[in-house]
């Protein structure tokens, strides 16, 4: 029991922190432009694919630096030549634009790399078990993932709250016009933040690619969950995004590791149903089975009962 | 042309179309179109008329369809006995019930909150459909047979053209109802709430109730579309209620044009054609569709119908003649440019040594073909850019009111 709990916690931590790398960029972009970027997870996918192609020539470590930078440039170009143009037509058009972009990036990835799974592997340097607990190995690469995610969080927090650049960015988010009057190039700041946010998503893709497999559907798998996190945490709240990421990561991890189901609940209540009962699909549900839908259930509940999210201040 | 005439022409076109194009393929495309039209119009009740961006509209289409298949199965096993022609109504009723339930809590707010709830519900239902195997049939889906039940004037719907006429009749009915809905007070209030909810509330209307009514009606018509789908394909799977289907209906409505009643119809027809014809020629049609969608959002925010409607002023002023030559001059290099780009995209994916494109034999391996295509495309691009100023000038000329005095110094 205890070893299941420990490993479920560690795996939940890895997933949660990975989700946070995506959610942090998404929530930053949201608080800046007021638009949820549907294509955010597509930048994550681009990161994994770029890193795979680069690593064929240079190995993993240079790819870890180059791929996120490339994704950041792509993101900045998207903002400059796409979103800025659509901005005139309103928020719905912007949302629909990012939706179309996600669609297009998925097709483009299939165009350049094909439909099959890429053979993108973690570096040999980290290919050893970090420690062994109750006969189960914890790979060093997962620890590396935790390390990268935590350093990103600390770095982002430091830059946003303790440096001059961060102060200007925060000011540009809430008061764009006065900041522009002080002589700062606000459109450039927006483009840069969009680029950095996309780059962070790319970095998440680079480190997640070897573990979660690099294939054309990887953006769709994570995309809606990242959305859920940003909304649950409270739109525009970085701390909320962290809490929600860890919550979802741990929740899913525990649900998958557990072996309880409706049957146990029914036994506890002393109820039983015939073998051909029409609702047997429900009476035989198990927790691992419903793990994939838990984030969405949580989303709907949060939106109904607390539309501003866990730590959010604004509603829409 | 009066409104009645338009509806009569519409009905006649629906009747005559399969007589003109009578191949199996065209019949199947027409039936697909009817389904897409009803579905896209029902989506436009939310986004275009009510201002609610939904990412989970396939839920009502799919649930309606699944219930319709179950009703078909009940007819087959004689638990129920009614004509198969009423199956789309079964879909509609269950689409409505689902929308009444979900709309009761999701229409509190429009905007991002509504969009996110619709996304969550969509994912929730799609994922649950894989878990609840006995109702949704898991990965394989559920299938029925439309030839049972009491025959409808001797027709048992074994033939494809019978199904087309059934689908077309339901489509005509649904389109008429949806049009009439836009003319009712509820339909007009939906527009008001979309544009300014606060003001609508001050007039004494509950914005939430207005949204709820639109939402329920949209669910009803999406369910009808699902029911027609069930009759036509006799099978429903998880694919019919997942996010991809929700995305496709958004694409249709947006490319067609949200601001016009006819917009989603145009979008549904164009996208069905792309879907069924282009996919015969190329594996990359989804890529082209994505590019088309993004270009539409960027350059034609009012969709293809908006592009046509832009010409209303010039048409009423009788100045379409002025645009004819500049349009032709722009269209020729434009077409060459697009064809050149497509040729390069296709050639980079060609597997054989020789690649025939528009009767032109190209060699993907050699540099010659690439240089030729690049050259032609680049030249077309520069010619295209040269023709644009002339087009712009002709456009402003064609759209200027004749009596407006012209000042020499350029000030109005």
Short mmCIF file of C-alpha atoms in Angstrom, two decimals, chain B residues 19 35 41 51 71 73 89 102 108 144-145 160 173 202 232 244 247 259 277 281 299 326 361 365 373 394:
data_model
loop_
_atom_site.label_atom_id
_atom_site.label_comp_id
_atom_site.label_asym_id
_atom_site.label_seq_id
_atom_site.Cartn_x
_atom_site.Cartn_y
_atom_site.Cartn_z
CA UNK B 19 -32.25 13.63 -61.12
CA UNK B 35 -26.99 16.38 -42.54
CA UNK B 41 -27.37 25.82 -38.96
CA UNK B 51 -23.13 34.71 -29.37
CA UNK B 71 -35.17 3.48 -31.63
CA UNK B 73 -33.30 -1.30 -33.12
CA UNK B 89 -37.69 13.43 -34.72
CA UNK B 102 -27.03 20.84 -19.82
CA UNK B 108 -25.67 31.34 -16.93
CA UNK B 144 -29.35 -0.63 -36.67
CA UNK B 145 -31.36 -1.35 -39.80
CA UNK B 160 -30.23 5.34 -51.45
CA UNK B 173 -38.43 21.28 -42.61
CA UNK B 202 -32.79 46.50 -18.64
CA UNK B 232 -28.46 7.29 -43.53
CA UNK B 244 -13.31 16.45 -33.76
CA UNK B 247 -14.60 21.24 -34.31
CA UNK B 259 -23.43 36.71 -39.66
CA UNK B 277 -14.13 15.11 -53.52
CA UNK B 281 -7.29 13.19 -55.09
CA UNK B 299 -8.82 37.70 -44.10
CA UNK B 326 -9.41 43.76 -62.44
CA UNK B 361 4.99 15.16 -65.81
CA UNK B 365 13.88 13.62 -57.48
CA UNK B 373 7.75 25.22 -60.09
CA UNK B 394 -11.50 49.65 -59.05
#
